[in-house]
Short mmCIF file of C-alpha atoms in Angstrom, two decimals:
data_model
loop_
_atom_site.label_atom_id
_atom_site.label_comp_id
_atom_site.label_asym_id
_atom_site.label_seq_id
_atom_site.Cartn_x
_atom_site.Cartn_y
_atom_site.Cartn_z
CA MET A 1 -17.58 6.65 25.10
CA ASP A 2 -15.15 4.19 26.62
CA ARG A 3 -13.23 2.18 24.00
CA ARG A 4 -12.83 -0.62 26.53
CA HIS A 5 -16.43 -1.60 25.80
CA PHE A 6 -15.11 -2.87 22.44
CA LEU A 7 -11.41 -3.40 21.91
CA GLN A 8 -8.17 -1.99 23.21
CA ALA A 9 -6.81 0.87 21.11
CA PRO A 10 -3.44 0.41 19.39
CA ALA A 11 -0.28 1.42 21.19
CA VAL A 12 0.74 5.04 20.72
CA LEU A 13 3.48 5.61 18.16
CA GLY A 14 5.78 8.58 17.98
CA PRO A 15 4.48 11.89 16.67
CA LEU A 16 3.97 12.06 12.92
CA THR A 17 4.07 15.18 10.82
CA ALA A 18 1.26 15.86 8.35
CA THR A 19 2.85 17.42 5.31
CA GLY A 20 -0.18 17.70 3.06
CA ALA A 21 0.19 18.27 -0.68
CA ALA A 22 2.62 20.77 -2.13
CA GLY A 23 0.26 21.91 -4.85
CA ALA A 24 -1.55 20.03 -7.55
CA ALA A 25 0.15 16.92 -8.85
CA SER A 26 1.41 17.63 -12.37
CA ALA A 27 1.93 13.99 -13.30
CA ARG A 28 -0.19 10.97 -12.61
CA PRO A 29 1.56 8.69 -10.08
CA ASP A 30 2.10 5.09 -11.10
CA PRO A 31 -0.69 2.87 -9.77
CA VAL A 32 0.10 0.90 -6.61
CA ARG A 33 -1.96 -2.11 -5.57
CA PRO A 34 -2.31 -2.73 -1.83
CA ARG A 35 -1.91 -6.23 -0.43
CA ARG A 36 -5.18 -8.12 -0.28
CA LEU A 37 -6.89 -8.58 3.07
CA ARG A 38 -6.58 -12.15 4.34
CA PRO A 39 -8.35 -13.98 7.16
CA GLY A 40 -6.47 -13.20 10.35
CA ASP A 41 -5.35 -9.75 9.16
CA THR A 42 -5.98 -6.79 11.43
CA LEU A 43 -8.12 -3.98 10.09
CA GLY A 44 -7.89 -0.54 11.69
CA LEU A 45 -11.19 1.30 12.15
CA ILE A 46 -11.14 5.09 11.83
CA SER A 47 -13.69 7.91 12.08
CA PRO A 48 -12.44 10.46 9.53
CA ALA A 49 -15.86 12.09 9.23
CA ASN A 50 -18.71 11.88 11.76
CA ALA A 51 -18.55 10.46 15.26
CA SER A 52 -20.25 7.22 16.27
CA PHE A 53 -22.83 8.23 18.87
CA GLU A 54 -24.16 4.83 19.94
CA ARG A 55 -22.35 1.73 21.17
CA GLU A 56 -24.44 -0.88 19.40
CA PRO A 57 -23.60 0.16 15.79
CA VAL A 58 -19.89 0.02 16.62
CA ALA A 59 -20.26 -3.41 18.21
CA LEU A 60 -22.19 -4.67 15.17
CA ALA A 61 -19.54 -3.25 12.82
CA ILE A 62 -16.80 -5.10 14.68
CA GLU A 63 -18.78 -8.35 14.69
CA ALA A 64 -19.41 -8.09 10.94
CA LEU A 65 -15.71 -7.68 10.16
CA GLN A 66 -14.82 -10.50 12.50
CA ALA A 67 -17.33 -12.66 10.63
CA LEU A 68 -15.26 -11.92 7.51
CA GLY A 69 -12.34 -13.51 9.33
CA LEU A 70 -10.59 -10.24 10.13
CA LYS A 71 -9.26 -8.95 13.42
CA VAL A 72 -10.27 -5.43 14.34
CA THR A 73 -8.66 -2.62 16.30
CA LEU A 74 -10.07 0.83 16.91
CA GLY A 75 -8.09 3.96 16.22
CA ALA A 76 -7.04 5.85 19.32
CA HIS A 77 -9.64 8.51 18.47
CA ALA A 78 -12.18 6.37 16.60
CA LEU A 79 -14.76 6.89 19.34
CA SER A 80 -13.88 10.50 20.07
CA ARG A 81 -16.23 13.37 19.38
CA ARG A 82 -15.97 17.09 18.64
CA GLY A 83 -19.33 18.42 17.54
CA GLN A 84 -20.54 16.02 14.89
CA PHE A 85 -17.00 14.95 14.01
CA GLY A 86 -15.13 11.86 15.19
CA GLY A 87 -12.62 13.96 17.14
CA SER A 88 -10.65 17.07 16.25
CA ASP A 89 -9.15 17.49 12.79
CA ALA A 90 -5.69 16.66 14.16
CA GLU A 91 -6.95 13.55 15.94
CA ARG A 92 -8.74 12.17 12.90
CA ALA A 93 -5.67 12.68 10.70
CA GLU A 94 -3.45 11.19 13.41
CA ASP A 95 -5.40 7.92 13.44
CA ILE A 96 -4.89 7.57 9.69
CA HIS A 97 -1.15 8.24 10.01
CA ARG A 98 -0.69 5.79 12.85
CA PHE A 99 -2.45 2.97 11.09
CA PHE A 100 -0.53 3.51 7.84
CA ALA A 101 2.74 3.57 9.78
CA ASP A 102 1.93 0.41 11.75
CA ASP A 103 3.05 -2.66 9.80
CA GLY A 104 0.78 -4.80 11.97
CA ILE A 105 -2.28 -3.14 10.44
CA ALA A 106 -3.27 -4.59 7.05
CA GLY A 107 -5.76 -1.87 6.11
CA LEU A 108 -7.99 0.99 7.20
CA LEU A 109 -11.78 1.16 7.00
CA ALA A 110 -14.02 4.05 8.01
CA LEU A 111 -16.68 3.32 10.61
CA THR A 112 -19.15 5.76 9.06
CA GLY A 113 -19.46 8.83 6.86
CA GLY A 114 -21.17 12.17 7.41
CA SER A 115 -18.96 15.20 6.88
CA GLY A 116 -15.53 16.49 7.77
CA CYS A 117 -13.08 14.64 5.51
CA ALA A 118 -12.38 17.85 3.57
CA ARG A 119 -11.13 19.38 6.85
CA ILE A 120 -8.32 16.82 7.09
CA VAL A 121 -7.41 16.02 3.48
CA ASP A 122 -4.64 18.64 3.48
CA ARG A 123 -3.34 17.38 6.83
CA LEU A 124 -2.45 13.94 5.53
CA ASP A 125 1.17 12.86 5.04
CA TYR A 126 0.99 11.43 1.53
CA GLY A 127 4.67 10.53 1.63
CA LEU A 128 3.99 8.28 4.61
CA ILE A 129 1.00 6.71 2.83
CA ARG A 130 3.10 6.12 -0.30
CA GLN A 131 5.78 4.36 1.76
CA HIS A 132 3.26 2.07 3.50
CA PRO A 133 0.60 1.22 0.88
CA LYS A 134 -2.34 -0.71 2.24
CA PHE A 135 -6.10 -1.11 1.85
CA PHE A 136 -8.10 2.08 2.53
CA GLY A 137 -11.88 2.08 2.16
CA GLY A 138 -15.11 3.96 2.67
CA PHE A 139 -17.69 5.92 0.66
CA SER A 140 -20.00 8.94 0.94
CA ASP A 141 -17.94 11.72 2.60
CA VAL A 142 -14.88 9.44 2.46
CA THR A 143 -15.07 10.01 -1.33
CA CYS A 144 -12.77 12.93 -0.54
CA LEU A 145 -10.04 10.76 0.99
CA ILE A 146 -10.16 7.78 -1.37
CA ASN A 147 -9.79 10.06 -4.38
CA ALA A 148 -7.18 12.31 -2.76
CA ILE A 149 -5.01 9.41 -1.64
CA HIS A 150 -5.06 7.89 -5.12
CA ARG A 151 -4.41 11.27 -6.78
CA GLN A 152 -1.44 12.04 -4.56
CA THR A 153 0.14 8.59 -4.23
CA GLY A 154 -1.15 6.29 -6.97
CA LEU A 155 -2.44 3.86 -4.32
CA LEU A 156 -5.61 2.09 -5.41
CA THR A 157 -8.26 2.84 -2.79
CA PHE A 158 -11.75 1.44 -2.40
CA HIS A 159 -15.25 2.87 -2.64
CA ALA A 160 -16.38 0.26 -0.15
CA PRO A 161 -19.01 -0.25 2.55
CA PHE A 162 -18.29 1.32 5.91
CA ALA A 163 -17.57 -0.97 8.83
CA GLY A 164 -20.99 0.16 10.07
CA SER A 165 -22.79 -0.52 6.80
CA THR A 166 -25.43 -3.21 6.38
CA TRP A 167 -23.36 -6.24 5.35
CA THR A 168 -25.92 -7.98 3.15
CA ALA A 169 -24.96 -11.16 1.29
CA PHE A 170 -24.66 -9.10 -1.93
CA THR A 171 -22.41 -6.47 -0.33
CA THR A 172 -20.26 -9.06 1.42
CA GLN A 173 -19.83 -11.13 -1.74
CA HIS A 174 -18.58 -8.17 -3.76
CA PHE A 175 -16.26 -6.93 -1.01
CA ARG A 176 -14.73 -10.39 -0.53
CA ALA A 177 -14.26 -10.97 -4.25
CA LEU A 178 -12.42 -7.73 -4.92
CA VAL A 179 -10.55 -7.03 -1.68
CA MET A 180 -9.89 -10.48 -0.20
CA ALA A 181 -9.94 -12.97 -3.09
CA GLY A 182 -8.14 -10.67 -5.52
CA GLU A 183 -10.66 -11.27 -8.28
CA ALA A 184 -11.32 -8.97 -11.22
CA PRO A 185 -15.13 -9.14 -11.15
CA LEU A 186 -17.84 -8.26 -13.61
CA LEU A 187 -20.22 -5.90 -11.80
CA ARG A 188 -23.82 -6.34 -12.87
CA ASN A 189 -27.08 -5.53 -11.11
CA PRO A 190 -29.08 -8.59 -10.03
CA GLU A 191 -31.53 -9.67 -12.68
CA GLY A 192 -34.79 -11.59 -12.51
CA GLU A 193 -35.64 -10.51 -8.95
CA GLN A 194 -39.33 -9.77 -9.51
CA GLY A 195 -40.26 -9.85 -5.83
CA GLY A 196 -43.83 -10.91 -6.61
CA ASP A 197 -44.28 -8.28 -9.33
CA LEU A 198 -44.96 -9.11 -12.96
CA VAL A 199 -41.61 -7.61 -13.97
CA GLN A 200 -38.52 -6.60 -11.97
CA ALA A 201 -39.20 -3.13 -10.60
CA HIS A 202 -36.21 -2.59 -8.31
CA ASP A 203 -32.43 -2.52 -8.68
CA ARG A 204 -32.71 -2.15 -12.43
CA ALA A 205 -30.11 -0.46 -14.60
CA TRP A 206 -30.74 1.10 -17.99
CA THR A 207 -28.75 2.54 -20.85
CA VAL A 208 -28.47 6.30 -21.36
CA ARG A 209 -26.05 6.07 -24.28
CA GLY A 210 -24.74 2.75 -25.58
CA GLY A 211 -21.20 1.65 -26.24
CA ARG A 212 -18.11 0.19 -24.61
CA ALA A 213 -14.98 1.89 -23.34
CA ARG A 214 -12.05 1.41 -20.99
CA GLY A 215 -10.53 3.74 -18.44
CA ARG A 216 -9.46 4.28 -14.84
CA LEU A 217 -12.24 4.36 -12.26
CA VAL A 218 -12.75 7.62 -10.40
CA GLY A 219 -15.74 9.01 -8.58
CA GLY A 220 -18.04 8.54 -5.63
CA ASN A 221 -20.43 10.93 -3.95
CA LEU A 222 -21.37 13.80 -6.26
CA ALA A 223 -21.67 16.45 -3.54
CA VAL A 224 -18.27 15.63 -2.09
CA LEU A 225 -16.55 15.28 -5.46
CA SER A 226 -17.86 18.62 -6.75
CA ALA A 227 -16.68 20.33 -3.55
CA MET A 228 -13.12 19.17 -4.31
CA ALA A 229 -12.99 21.06 -7.62
CA GLY A 230 -9.97 23.32 -7.94
CA SER A 231 -7.97 21.59 -5.21
CA ALA A 232 -4.80 19.52 -5.41
CA TYR A 233 -6.89 16.48 -4.50
CA PHE A 234 -9.38 16.65 -7.38
CA PRO A 235 -9.19 13.46 -9.48
CA ASP A 236 -7.56 13.27 -12.88
CA PHE A 237 -10.55 12.64 -15.16
CA ASP A 238 -8.59 12.31 -18.40
CA GLY A 239 -9.65 9.01 -19.99
CA ALA A 240 -11.48 7.94 -16.84
CA VAL A 241 -14.69 6.02 -16.23
CA LEU A 242 -16.59 8.24 -13.81
CA PHE A 243 -19.10 6.81 -11.34
CA LEU A 244 -21.43 8.98 -9.25
CA GLU A 245 -24.06 8.58 -6.52
CA ASP A 246 -25.81 10.77 -3.98
CA ILE A 247 -28.55 10.94 -1.37
CA ASN A 248 -30.99 13.53 0.00
CA GLU A 249 -30.20 16.25 -2.55
CA TYR A 250 -32.86 18.29 -4.32
CA ILE A 251 -32.68 17.88 -8.08
CA TYR A 252 -31.65 21.52 -8.60
CA ARG A 253 -28.64 20.85 -6.35
CA VAL A 254 -27.72 17.75 -8.36
CA ASP A 255 -27.88 19.96 -11.44
CA ARG A 256 -25.68 22.62 -9.84
CA MET A 257 -23.08 20.09 -8.68
CA LEU A 258 -22.89 18.53 -12.13
CA ALA A 259 -22.43 22.03 -13.55
CA THR A 260 -19.52 22.52 -11.14
CA LEU A 261 -17.84 19.35 -12.41
CA ARG A 262 -18.44 20.37 -16.02
CA LEU A 263 -17.04 23.87 -15.46
CA ALA A 264 -13.99 22.31 -13.76
CA GLY A 265 -13.31 20.32 -16.94
CA ALA A 266 -14.17 16.92 -15.49
CA PHE A 267 -16.32 15.86 -18.45
CA ARG A 268 -14.03 16.93 -21.31
CA ARG A 269 -12.17 13.67 -21.88
CA LEU A 270 -14.12 11.00 -20.02
CA ALA A 271 -14.17 7.45 -21.38
CA GLY A 272 -17.57 6.61 -19.84
CA VAL A 273 -20.02 7.29 -17.03
CA VAL A 274 -21.76 4.97 -14.55
CA LEU A 275 -24.58 6.59 -12.57
CA GLY A 276 -25.38 4.80 -9.34
CA GLN A 277 -28.28 5.37 -6.97
CA PHE A 278 -29.51 8.92 -6.35
CA THR A 279 -31.52 8.03 -3.28
CA LYS A 280 -34.27 10.47 -2.25
CA CYS A 281 -33.07 13.06 -4.77
CA GLU A 282 -36.40 14.74 -5.42
CA PRO A 283 -37.77 18.14 -6.54
CA GLY A 284 -38.37 19.44 -3.02
CA ASP A 285 -41.22 21.54 -1.70
CA GLY A 286 -42.19 24.50 -3.85
CA ASN A 287 -39.94 23.55 -6.78
CA PHE A 288 -42.66 23.65 -9.44
CA GLY A 289 -41.78 22.49 -12.92
CA THR A 290 -38.32 21.29 -11.97
CA LEU A 291 -36.30 19.18 -14.34
CA THR A 292 -36.41 15.45 -13.66
CA LEU A 293 -33.26 13.47 -12.89
CA ASP A 294 -33.68 11.86 -16.33
CA GLU A 295 -33.54 15.29 -17.95
CA VAL A 296 -30.60 16.47 -15.84
CA PHE A 297 -28.53 13.40 -16.63
CA GLU A 298 -29.40 13.64 -20.32
CA ASP A 299 -28.36 17.30 -20.38
CA TYR A 300 -24.93 16.63 -18.89
CA PHE A 301 -24.07 13.18 -20.22
CA GLY A 302 -26.25 12.49 -23.27
CA GLY A 303 -24.11 14.59 -25.59
CA LEU A 304 -20.65 13.55 -24.40
CA GLY A 305 -20.33 10.84 -27.04
CA VAL A 306 -19.30 8.21 -24.46
CA PRO A 307 -21.13 5.17 -23.04
CA VAL A 308 -23.38 5.97 -20.08
CA TYR A 309 -25.69 3.81 -18.00
CA ARG A 310 -27.71 4.47 -14.88
CA GLY A 311 -28.97 2.55 -11.85
CA ALA A 312 -25.80 0.66 -10.85
CA MET A 313 -25.68 -0.76 -7.32
CA ILE A 314 -23.51 2.07 -6.02
CA GLY A 315 -24.50 4.43 -3.25
CA HIS A 316 -26.43 4.73 0.00
CA ILE A 317 -28.21 1.40 -0.39
CA PRO A 318 -28.02 -1.88 1.55
CA ARG A 319 -26.71 -3.89 -1.40
CA LYS A 320 -23.70 -2.28 -3.03
CA PHE A 321 -20.62 -2.95 -5.15
CA THR A 322 -17.08 -2.36 -3.95
CA LEU A 323 -15.15 -0.30 -6.53
CA PRO A 324 -11.38 0.26 -6.78
CA ILE A 325 -10.43 3.91 -7.33
CA GLY A 326 -7.70 4.09 -9.97
CA ALA A 327 -8.15 0.58 -11.36
CA GLU A 328 -8.67 -0.04 -15.07
CA ALA A 329 -12.23 -0.99 -15.93
CA GLU A 330 -14.43 -1.55 -18.98
CA ILE A 331 -17.91 -0.13 -19.18
CA ASP A 332 -20.50 -1.78 -21.43
CA ALA A 333 -23.47 0.56 -21.35
CA ASP A 334 -25.60 -1.70 -23.53
CA ALA A 335 -25.15 -4.66 -21.19
CA ARG A 336 -25.12 -2.25 -18.20
CA THR A 337 -21.98 -3.80 -16.74
CA LEU A 338 -18.66 -2.66 -15.37
CA ARG A 339 -15.75 -5.09 -15.57
CA ILE A 340 -12.64 -4.65 -13.43
CA LEU A 341 -9.85 -5.58 -15.85
CA ALA A 342 -7.19 -6.76 -13.38
CA PRO A 343 -7.00 -7.58 -9.68
CA ALA A 344 -6.98 -4.39 -7.58
CA VAL A 345 -4.98 -6.04 -4.77
CA ALA A 346 -1.71 -7.91 -4.77
#
């Protein structure tokens, strides 16, 4: 695909060396807030996971970000393809390095998700990222990178819509508030939207175990997060508020991935848990008598002694929150809210 159909790629910088991590971080880095995105800032679009196969979604993504008042430039390999991936492993890591090193780029946002971020997480130069802190966002497979970057550098990253996401009014409002306006929002599902029904039947949240607690936000896609267990990029869960979401996973797989996190010690000292949307996570053909998601979540989280609520607007859904990885937050499981306690951007 010819990038000239969209925008000119950034000028080539000198070669950068990917150092990766030298083993698991023994101490938690001090938190670093990136500068907020402002109208007129240039956002670099990357493809750290899957390729973009059609021109129209890329064009729509660019138009949406421009409607936010941002300028957009595509990574040199953002429209490349190797198999399902957005270029080779080296190319995808190189785009991240070049945008972090370029002081004319205010932040990086993934075009889409898919798979492949785990192939490049150990290729990233975390020293370079630490020296040039800036906005970095995405979700789904990019769960790997947003958690790894925060774990290795202390930089607050963002579980945010992709450039190619559906930018509904709800999604746009929450992105703007957190990333551009520098607000510390209270995140609450919409209430009173009955949609013609007698009672509200969609986008509801409910309490699993009541209570309030404070902690650092970590989390994202369950499948991706559980696959990081045992690596130097696995989050520090001590005292954290964990949020999880997933899509298209049979319930027995959700159970197995939660078991992986539990066996890795992720649940030992949590402050609280927010369960987002588990879209199309069903029993699957031939799985007779399977546990329900209710039962699975109760088994893993009901006995932790911490506040837990379910149904938050997090995940593979059109209307979603933007969440800052590493920021301090307060969960109120009775009110089914999550409050960001301080601005996540400077």
